[in-house]
Amino acid sequence: MITVSDLSLQFSGTPLFSRVDLKFTPGNCYGVIGANGAGKSTFLKILSGEIEPTTGSVAIKDGVRMSVLKQDQFMFDAYTVMDTVIMGNKRLYDCGREKDAIYEKPDFSDADGIRAAELEEEFAELGGWEAESDASQLLQGLGIPTGEHGLMMSALDPRKKVKVLLAQALFGKPDIILLDEPTNNLDVNSVVWLEDFLMDYAGTVIVVSHDRYFLNNVCTHIVDIDYGRIKMYVGNYDFWYDASQLMQKLIKEKNRKAEEKIAELEEFIRRFSANKSKSRQATSRRKLLDKIAIEDIPASSRKYPWVGFQMAREPGKDRLFVTEVSKTIDGVKILDNVSFIMNKTDKIALIGESEIAITTLYKILAGEMEPDSGTVKWGVSTTQAYFPKDNSAYFDGCDDSIMDWMRQFSEDKRESYLRTFLGRMLFTGDDVYKPVKVLSGGEKVRCMLSRLMLSGASILMLDQPTNHLDLESVAALNNGLMDFKGNVIFTTHDHQMIQTVANRIIELRTDGTIVDRNVTYDEYLQLMNQ
């Protein structure tokens, strides 16, 4: 169990959160949510002891082992994959190293023998003899084949390093696991494996994630950082979201009724306080008025942008024809005779292991790259808008303010119109004059989505639009794509977005070919696993 008592944290005199009292118990998974900058990762660092709170305490029972998902991919480059995972239980790893070093000594003494016996006993109690097989099972579950378990970490692809560090955090049955964005860069099969692992896990899990589907599947509780407070709610993310929206609605309704009653009382007082026959009633009304307190809704740190796409004109029957498109990059054929037709009602999720192949196909569709062979033909009455995975070309070295940058994509150039539009995308006040080259990743994505909304295109192409977005912005984009009347072809790691938006799945296989099915995402995964 972790007990958090009267916890607060201040940076430069500014409180991030205060008066936090929580208990985390075994057998539960706690999802930590909050707006960007609310302090989610900071809270995990306080729990792990990496950061000291300003006031209060974090109490963990003696003998309890905590494991934390490391974020530095280069920390273990000097070690093998297997050793990196086993180092998740540092005492076990150190015990094994010391034991082996003693046995390798050329002048083995009686004292060494006694120490070796002690280490052997401790090593066995810690599960040392099963350590490599346990680590291997974790690695294989996350998609790291046995042939790579002896490699140096420095030789691994960064996406595989992430998996090894995750296996390290899960290794050795820790009592408490702290995970900060564990699904980042994981493929679908690895995410499913992780969900199953955490659902069967008997200890305490505390996880920060922007993946709504993942939070819904694994969480028993939601820990919400907002209003400068940290509160815990029973249930998964969807349950928390629905309950919080209902609570806000009830508070607003209560305030509205209170305001109406106050207005009625004030009017009565104004009209009758000078009337002697009514003065006693007016006095009683005034006393009642003093007792009515309009409950202030705290200024939430959460802000939901408005995302909505409208077609400037309805396209005709023909949308898109892709015929036998092939492309080779660096001697590897990543697209091999790819053919498909986009129909009138299609919203296509483009998935696959090779992000290079997916991005290449988008660039070919957008006319930014030519195929080696094959053709791409758009319906003559269609218009397209493209959201690239790498948006740096739109911002790097650009001295324009957000206002001026947006003006180039808008038919209405008036500042009043642009300010209103940008306000809905959470750029308010003097923010609109900020140079675009200094924007954060999330701010740049919101600018790119604004560009798409202003385009009036009938077909949207989006390559990883949820990167850098917080949960609120992802939800807004999700709703915008669901409501859009035109066609969409998109790629994202957000399971819930694919499931709720797409009615067709096209998977790019590693050999460059495709699998094309008119089904939902969950139906597709079920088909592929049969």
XYZ file of C-alpha atoms in Angstrom:
530
model
C 0.000 0.000 0.000
C 1.069 3.601 -0.665
C -0.324 6.257 1.656
C -0.097 9.883 0.548
C -0.725 12.373 3.361
C -1.204 16.157 3.137
C 1.008 16.299 0.058
C 1.775 19.543 -1.737
C 4.312 20.697 -4.297
C 5.381 24.184 -5.273
C 7.646 25.378 -8.061
C 9.139 28.857 -7.516
C 6.411 29.608 -5.002
C 3.591 28.552 -7.335
C 1.570 25.551 -6.102
C 1.184 22.681 -8.568
C -1.119 20.768 -6.237
C -1.869 20.795 -2.513
C -3.601 18.953 0.360
C -3.415 15.558 -1.357
C -4.537 12.542 0.700
C -4.712 9.209 -1.157
C -4.301 5.474 -0.622
C -3.169 3.039 -3.318
C -3.867 -0.625 -2.520
C -2.762 -3.961 -4.047
C -4.845 -5.539 -6.782
C -5.833 -2.204 -8.302
C -4.649 -0.223 -11.307
C -4.776 3.563 -10.995
C -4.811 5.720 -14.138
C -3.378 9.201 -13.563
C -4.928 11.833 -15.843
C -4.811 15.604 -16.191
C -4.127 18.375 -18.673
C -0.623 18.915 -20.062
C 1.432 20.568 -17.338
C -0.923 19.485 -14.541
C 1.852 17.427 -12.925
C 1.131 13.788 -13.831
C 4.749 12.723 -14.374
C 5.847 14.887 -11.449
C 3.374 13.084 -9.173
C 4.843 9.710 -10.193
C 8.338 11.037 -9.429
C 7.170 12.050 -5.954
C 5.741 8.561 -5.374
C 9.024 6.962 -6.487
C 11.095 9.268 -4.277
C 12.844 10.991 -7.181
C 11.319 14.361 -6.178
C 10.707 15.579 -2.636
C 7.309 17.199 -1.986
C 7.086 20.682 -0.502
C 4.939 19.364 2.355
C 3.418 16.045 3.364
C 4.661 12.504 2.985
C 4.518 9.300 0.952
C 4.537 6.180 3.139
C 5.322 2.741 1.737
C 5.420 -0.379 3.896
C 8.885 -1.769 4.688
C 10.032 -4.554 2.401
C 7.794 -3.474 -0.476
C 9.601 -3.354 -3.826
C 8.704 -0.611 -6.305
C 9.562 -0.728 -10.006
C 9.576 2.328 -12.278
C 9.510 2.482 -16.086
C 12.742 4.232 -17.091
C 12.534 6.981 -19.731
C 16.223 7.207 -20.726
C 16.705 4.850 -23.679
C 20.500 5.171 -23.545
C 20.934 4.392 -19.837
C 21.603 0.686 -20.422
C 23.488 0.756 -23.739
C 26.502 -0.909 -22.107
C 24.445 -3.945 -21.040
C 22.821 -6.844 -22.851
C 19.070 -6.995 -23.342
C 18.791 -9.869 -20.849
C 20.848 -8.103 -18.170
C 18.847 -4.903 -18.657
C 15.593 -6.713 -17.910
C 16.979 -8.562 -14.862
C 18.259 -5.233 -13.506
C 14.596 -4.458 -12.919
C 15.228 -6.322 -9.636
C 18.477 -4.611 -8.720
C 19.148 -6.684 -5.614
C 18.781 -9.905 -7.603
C 21.095 -8.602 -10.334
C 23.737 -7.399 -7.842
C 23.511 -10.658 -5.924
C 24.126 -12.672 -9.092
C 27.065 -10.489 -10.152
C 28.725 -10.692 -6.738
C 28.220 -14.458 -6.587
C 29.737 -14.965 -10.041
C 32.679 -12.693 -9.214
C 33.488 -14.758 -6.104
C 33.468 -18.028 -8.052
C 35.810 -16.514 -10.637
C 38.434 -15.612 -8.029
C 41.641 -17.637 -8.451
C 42.346 -17.575 -4.691
C 38.975 -18.776 -3.347
C 39.128 -18.516 0.477
C 37.005 -19.925 3.308
C 35.492 -16.472 3.773
C 34.600 -16.441 0.085
C 32.911 -19.795 0.500
C 30.800 -18.527 3.385
C 29.856 -15.397 1.455
C 29.058 -17.419 -1.671
C 26.746 -19.692 0.345
C 24.916 -16.654 1.727
C 24.539 -15.243 -1.778
C 23.351 -18.564 -3.145
C 20.588 -18.676 -0.542
C 19.522 -15.087 -1.214
C 19.747 -15.619 -4.986
C 17.397 -18.590 -4.778
C 14.944 -16.737 -2.523
C 14.839 -13.856 -5.023
C 14.025 -16.264 -7.876
C 17.454 -16.020 -9.463
C 17.402 -19.466 -11.065
C 14.207 -18.602 -12.946
C 15.299 -15.046 -13.753
C 16.428 -15.585 -17.340
C 13.393 -17.673 -18.293
C 11.045 -15.120 -16.684
C 12.798 -12.249 -18.456
C 12.643 -14.151 -21.737
C 8.877 -14.640 -21.394
C 8.379 -10.902 -20.826
C 10.545 -10.004 -23.814
C 8.794 -12.477 -26.116
C 5.407 -11.216 -24.962
C 6.463 -7.726 -26.019
C 7.700 -8.923 -29.405
C 11.473 -9.220 -28.775
C 12.563 -12.597 -30.242
C 14.929 -14.882 -28.295
C 17.705 -14.323 -30.819
C 17.974 -10.695 -29.679
C 18.079 -11.320 -25.924
C 21.885 -11.519 -25.907
C 22.407 -8.356 -27.974
C 23.748 -5.138 -26.507
C 21.087 -2.503 -25.892
C 23.076 -0.058 -28.021
C 22.427 -2.289 -31.059
C 18.615 -2.201 -30.732
C 16.136 -0.101 -32.650
C 14.742 2.661 -30.354
C 11.240 1.151 -30.513
C 12.621 -2.148 -29.208
C 14.552 -0.365 -26.468
C 11.234 0.973 -25.189
C 9.930 -2.592 -24.977
C 13.012 -3.805 -23.099
C 12.664 -0.996 -20.549
C 9.017 -1.922 -20.115
C 9.981 -5.578 -19.560
C 12.492 -4.333 -16.968
C 9.744 -2.490 -15.079
C 7.539 -5.595 -15.054
C 10.288 -8.073 -14.140
C 10.471 -9.981 -10.889
C 6.934 -9.521 -9.571
C 7.404 -6.084 -7.951
C 4.815 -5.043 -5.373
C 4.285 -1.639 -6.985
C 4.729 -0.658 -10.642
C 4.860 2.971 -11.800
C 4.420 3.415 -15.560
C 4.648 6.742 -17.407
C 3.167 6.419 -20.929
C 3.952 2.689 -21.292
C 2.084 2.269 -24.605
C 4.132 4.877 -26.495
C 5.649 3.265 -29.629
C 4.148 -0.142 -28.825
C 2.506 -2.121 -31.603
C -1.042 -3.424 -31.188
C -0.023 -6.943 -30.140
C 2.348 -5.607 -27.479
C -0.338 -3.298 -26.068
C -2.798 -6.212 -25.876
C -0.151 -8.321 -24.122
C 0.530 -5.508 -21.638
C -3.184 -5.088 -20.940
C -3.498 -8.812 -20.175
C -0.412 -8.708 -17.954
C -1.667 -5.767 -15.889
C -5.183 -7.169 -15.562
C -3.721 -10.366 -14.056
C -1.203 -8.515 -11.877
C -1.797 -8.816 -8.119
C 0.189 -5.775 -7.010
C -0.404 -2.034 -7.265
C -0.128 -0.340 -10.669
C -0.072 3.438 -11.127
C 0.020 4.515 -14.763
C 0.040 7.774 -16.697
C -1.362 7.373 -20.207
C -3.032 9.342 -22.988
C -4.478 6.123 -24.433
C -8.185 6.115 -23.516
C -8.738 2.543 -24.691
C -5.825 1.308 -22.583
C -7.078 3.193 -19.504
C -10.553 1.734 -19.982
C -9.217 -1.806 -20.202
C -6.799 -1.854 -17.268
C -7.861 0.770 -14.723
C -9.944 0.124 -11.629
C -9.543 3.754 -10.477
C -8.859 7.146 -12.038
C -6.621 9.678 -10.265
C -7.534 13.107 -11.613
C -5.119 16.038 -11.311
C -7.157 19.210 -11.722
C -8.098 22.413 -9.908
C -4.757 22.178 -8.068
C -6.031 19.018 -6.374
C -5.564 15.279 -6.886
C -8.714 13.223 -6.414
C -9.383 9.519 -6.842
C -12.490 7.995 -8.427
C -13.578 4.373 -8.739
C -13.965 3.096 -12.321
C -12.192 3.345 -15.649
C -11.667 6.425 -17.817
C -15.049 6.395 -19.581
C -16.858 6.044 -16.261
C -14.870 8.974 -14.843
C -15.478 11.107 -17.950
C -19.238 10.510 -17.997
C -19.504 11.103 -14.247
C -17.427 14.300 -14.390
C -19.479 15.705 -17.260
C -22.676 14.894 -15.379
C -21.335 16.554 -12.231
C -20.434 19.723 -14.128
C -23.904 19.755 -15.669
C -25.563 19.341 -12.263
C -23.450 22.112 -10.751
C -24.288 24.460 -13.611
C -27.985 23.610 -13.328
C -27.873 24.181 -9.586
C -26.168 27.528 -10.113
C -28.713 28.534 -12.745
C -31.607 27.820 -10.406
C -29.852 29.609 -7.552
C -29.218 32.635 -9.764
C -32.860 32.691 -10.827
C -33.969 32.565 -7.172
C -31.567 35.344 -6.239
C -32.774 37.513 -9.111
C -36.364 36.928 -7.987
C -35.518 37.878 -4.399
C -33.555 40.941 -5.438
C -36.481 42.120 -7.545
C -38.878 41.620 -4.621
C -36.581 43.571 -2.301
C -36.183 46.390 -4.806
C -39.925 46.723 -5.334
C -41.194 46.360 -1.785
C -38.502 47.457 0.625
C -39.901 51.022 0.578
C -43.431 49.732 1.137
C -44.148 49.682 4.863
C -46.789 46.980 4.550
C -44.255 44.714 2.820
C -41.119 45.740 4.698
C -41.202 42.735 7.063
C -41.368 40.345 4.101
C -38.546 42.244 2.399
C -36.374 41.869 5.508
C -36.993 38.114 5.630
C -36.224 37.825 1.917
C -32.964 39.711 2.469
C -31.971 37.248 5.182
C -32.770 34.362 2.842
C -30.743 36.040 0.110
C -27.700 36.192 2.397
C -27.903 32.436 2.967
C -27.934 31.501 -0.749
C -24.393 30.908 -2.011
C -23.838 30.391 -5.704
C -21.458 27.464 -5.892
C -18.476 28.544 -7.959
C -17.317 26.020 -10.516
C -13.520 25.877 -10.111
C -11.519 27.070 -13.095
C -10.438 23.730 -14.519
C -6.983 23.313 -16.013
C -8.685 21.238 -18.705
C -9.552 22.957 -21.940
C -11.327 21.245 -24.813
C -10.628 22.642 -28.281
C -13.401 22.665 -30.837
C -12.601 20.475 -33.842
C -15.059 20.354 -36.723
C -14.597 19.717 -40.439
C -16.966 21.000 -43.134
C -16.823 20.277 -46.864
C -16.892 23.355 -49.081
C -18.767 21.275 -51.670
C -20.164 17.778 -51.971
C -17.980 15.595 -54.245
C -19.321 13.325 -56.953
C -19.357 9.535 -56.997
C -15.637 9.010 -57.710
C -13.293 9.547 -54.775
C -9.917 7.803 -55.100
C -8.408 5.079 -57.280
C -5.031 3.608 -56.269
C -3.761 1.157 -58.882
C -0.715 -1.115 -58.529
C 1.424 1.434 -56.680
C 4.956 0.258 -55.843
C 7.823 2.039 -54.138
C 11.346 1.010 -53.132
C 13.374 3.025 -50.606
C 17.029 2.274 -49.818
C 16.786 -0.977 -51.726
C 13.753 -2.215 -49.761
C 10.375 -2.562 -51.472
C 7.945 -1.047 -48.997
C 4.908 -0.790 -51.309
C 4.240 -3.691 -53.662
C 1.405 -3.322 -56.202
C -0.907 -1.600 -53.727
C -4.414 -1.176 -55.131
C -7.677 0.002 -53.565
C -10.700 2.190 -54.336
C -12.134 4.674 -51.852
C -15.919 4.546 -51.816
C -18.428 7.282 -50.965
C -18.862 6.444 -47.268
C -15.353 5.171 -46.492
C -13.412 6.246 -43.440
C -10.221 4.206 -43.725
C -7.734 3.463 -40.969
C -4.318 2.741 -42.478
C -2.322 0.500 -40.120
C 0.889 -1.528 -40.207
C 4.239 -2.143 -38.549
C 6.269 -0.031 -40.969
C 5.665 3.656 -40.286
C 7.986 4.493 -43.201
C 5.748 2.564 -45.607
C 2.601 4.240 -44.249
C 4.075 7.747 -44.454
C 5.375 7.022 -47.957
C 1.892 6.040 -49.119
C 0.475 9.266 -47.664
C 3.121 11.306 -49.483
C 2.274 9.550 -52.745
C -1.448 10.200 -52.223
C -0.703 13.856 -51.429
C 1.464 14.270 -54.524
C 4.631 14.923 -52.515
C 6.324 11.760 -53.801
C 6.106 9.809 -57.045
C 5.600 6.020 -57.032
C 8.086 3.835 -58.900
C 5.113 2.392 -60.741
C 1.334 2.510 -60.616
C -1.090 5.422 -60.485
C -3.122 7.517 -58.042
C -6.265 9.157 -59.409
C -8.537 11.451 -57.420
C -12.156 12.095 -58.357
C -12.326 15.356 -60.330
C -14.787 16.945 -57.891
C -12.862 16.019 -54.732
C -10.569 18.251 -52.708
C -7.943 16.874 -50.344
C -6.190 18.125 -47.213
C -3.110 16.410 -45.784
C -1.873 16.303 -42.189
C 1.746 15.035 -42.338
C 3.387 13.133 -39.527
C 6.344 15.525 -39.648
C 5.053 19.111 -39.684
C 8.438 20.816 -39.206
C 8.460 22.245 -42.755
C 5.445 24.374 -41.846
C 7.069 25.960 -38.778
C 10.889 25.775 -38.760
C 12.446 29.164 -39.399
C 9.045 30.817 -39.762
C 8.815 34.193 -38.002
C 5.054 34.547 -38.550
C 2.776 34.876 -35.549
C 0.035 32.294 -35.118
C -2.408 34.906 -36.448
C -0.383 35.599 -39.621
C 0.406 31.917 -40.131
C -3.288 31.047 -39.996
C -4.281 33.953 -42.243
C -2.554 32.357 -45.262
C -4.955 29.396 -45.080
C -8.163 31.373 -44.515
C -10.433 32.979 -47.102
C -11.622 35.394 -44.426
C -8.541 37.460 -43.524
C -10.169 39.615 -40.840
C -8.436 39.556 -37.484
C -11.759 39.348 -35.638
C -12.674 36.172 -37.531
C -9.245 34.591 -37.063
C -9.150 35.487 -33.379
C -12.529 33.813 -32.852
C -11.388 30.720 -34.759
C -8.097 30.522 -32.873
C -9.907 30.982 -29.566
C -11.858 27.797 -30.211
C -8.507 26.066 -30.714
C -7.323 27.388 -27.315
C -5.151 30.249 -28.622
C -6.414 33.235 -26.680
C -5.286 36.762 -25.763
C -1.728 37.596 -26.765
C -1.048 33.921 -27.589
C -2.190 34.631 -31.150
C 0.900 36.830 -31.647
C 3.348 34.150 -30.527
C 5.835 33.125 -33.299
C 4.928 29.703 -34.640
C 8.542 28.537 -34.601
C 8.532 28.466 -30.767
C 5.275 26.539 -30.346
C 5.127 23.257 -28.445
C 4.382 19.982 -30.222
C 0.734 20.057 -29.114
C 0.301 23.697 -30.198
C 1.714 22.929 -33.640
C -0.700 20.019 -34.029
C -3.619 22.310 -33.141
C -2.390 24.763 -35.792
C -2.232 21.973 -38.373
C -5.743 20.809 -37.464
C -6.938 24.416 -37.825
C -5.408 24.481 -41.295
C -7.362 21.348 -42.198
C -10.602 22.821 -40.868
C -10.121 25.982 -42.948
C -9.446 23.948 -46.107
C -13.068 22.854 -46.662
C -11.676 19.636 -48.154
C -13.947 16.693 -48.873
C -11.200 14.115 -48.177
C -8.894 14.296 -45.171
C -5.564 12.445 -44.943
C -4.063 12.349 -41.437
C -0.775 10.665 -40.572
C -0.487 10.327 -36.760
C -2.537 13.428 -35.819
C -2.791 12.422 -32.144
C 0.961 12.689 -31.492
C 1.640 15.410 -28.875
C -2.070 15.866 -28.060
C -3.548 15.616 -24.577
C -6.616 13.498 -23.819
C -8.976 16.460 -24.232
C -7.646 17.354 -27.686
C -7.667 13.698 -28.780
C -11.319 13.431 -27.717
C -12.181 16.630 -29.636
C -10.442 15.361 -32.784
C -12.122 11.968 -32.385
C -15.552 13.622 -32.290
C -14.716 15.888 -35.209
C -13.746 12.958 -37.434
C -16.826 10.981 -36.395
C -19.103 13.895 -37.356
C -17.332 14.681 -40.646
C -19.546 13.921 -43.665
C -16.676 13.432 -46.107
C -13.990 10.758 -46.471
C -11.079 10.144 -44.131
C -7.933 8.068 -44.414
C -5.949 8.216 -41.183
C -3.291 6.556 -39.049
C -3.063 6.733 -35.267
C -1.969 4.710 -32.246
C -5.227 5.649 -30.518
C -7.253 2.420 -30.483
C -10.517 4.134 -29.545
C -10.258 6.610 -32.421
C -9.733 3.828 -34.955
C -12.622 1.825 -33.494
C -15.088 4.742 -33.432
C -14.155 6.504 -36.687
C -13.077 3.832 -39.187
C -15.464 1.570 -41.088
C -12.654 0.080 -43.177
C -9.172 -1.170 -42.272
C -6.242 -1.339 -44.693
C -3.115 -2.946 -43.253
C 0.241 -2.475 -44.949
C 2.117 -5.750 -44.482
C 5.877 -5.957 -44.031
C 6.239 -7.351 -47.577
C 4.627 -4.208 -49.036
C 1.254 -5.773 -49.837
C -2.042 -4.890 -48.163
C -4.962 -6.561 -46.399
C -8.227 -4.670 -46.997
C -11.379 -5.297 -44.939
C -14.675 -3.406 -44.579
C -14.936 -3.955 -40.825
C -14.368 -2.094 -37.575
C -10.952 -2.211 -35.926
C -11.962 -4.672 -33.203
C -13.560 -6.938 -35.812
C -10.351 -6.755 -37.865
C -8.155 -7.714 -34.908
C -10.455 -10.629 -34.169
C -10.263 -11.795 -37.797
C -6.459 -11.597 -37.832
C -6.152 -13.576 -34.586
C -8.351 -16.475 -35.701
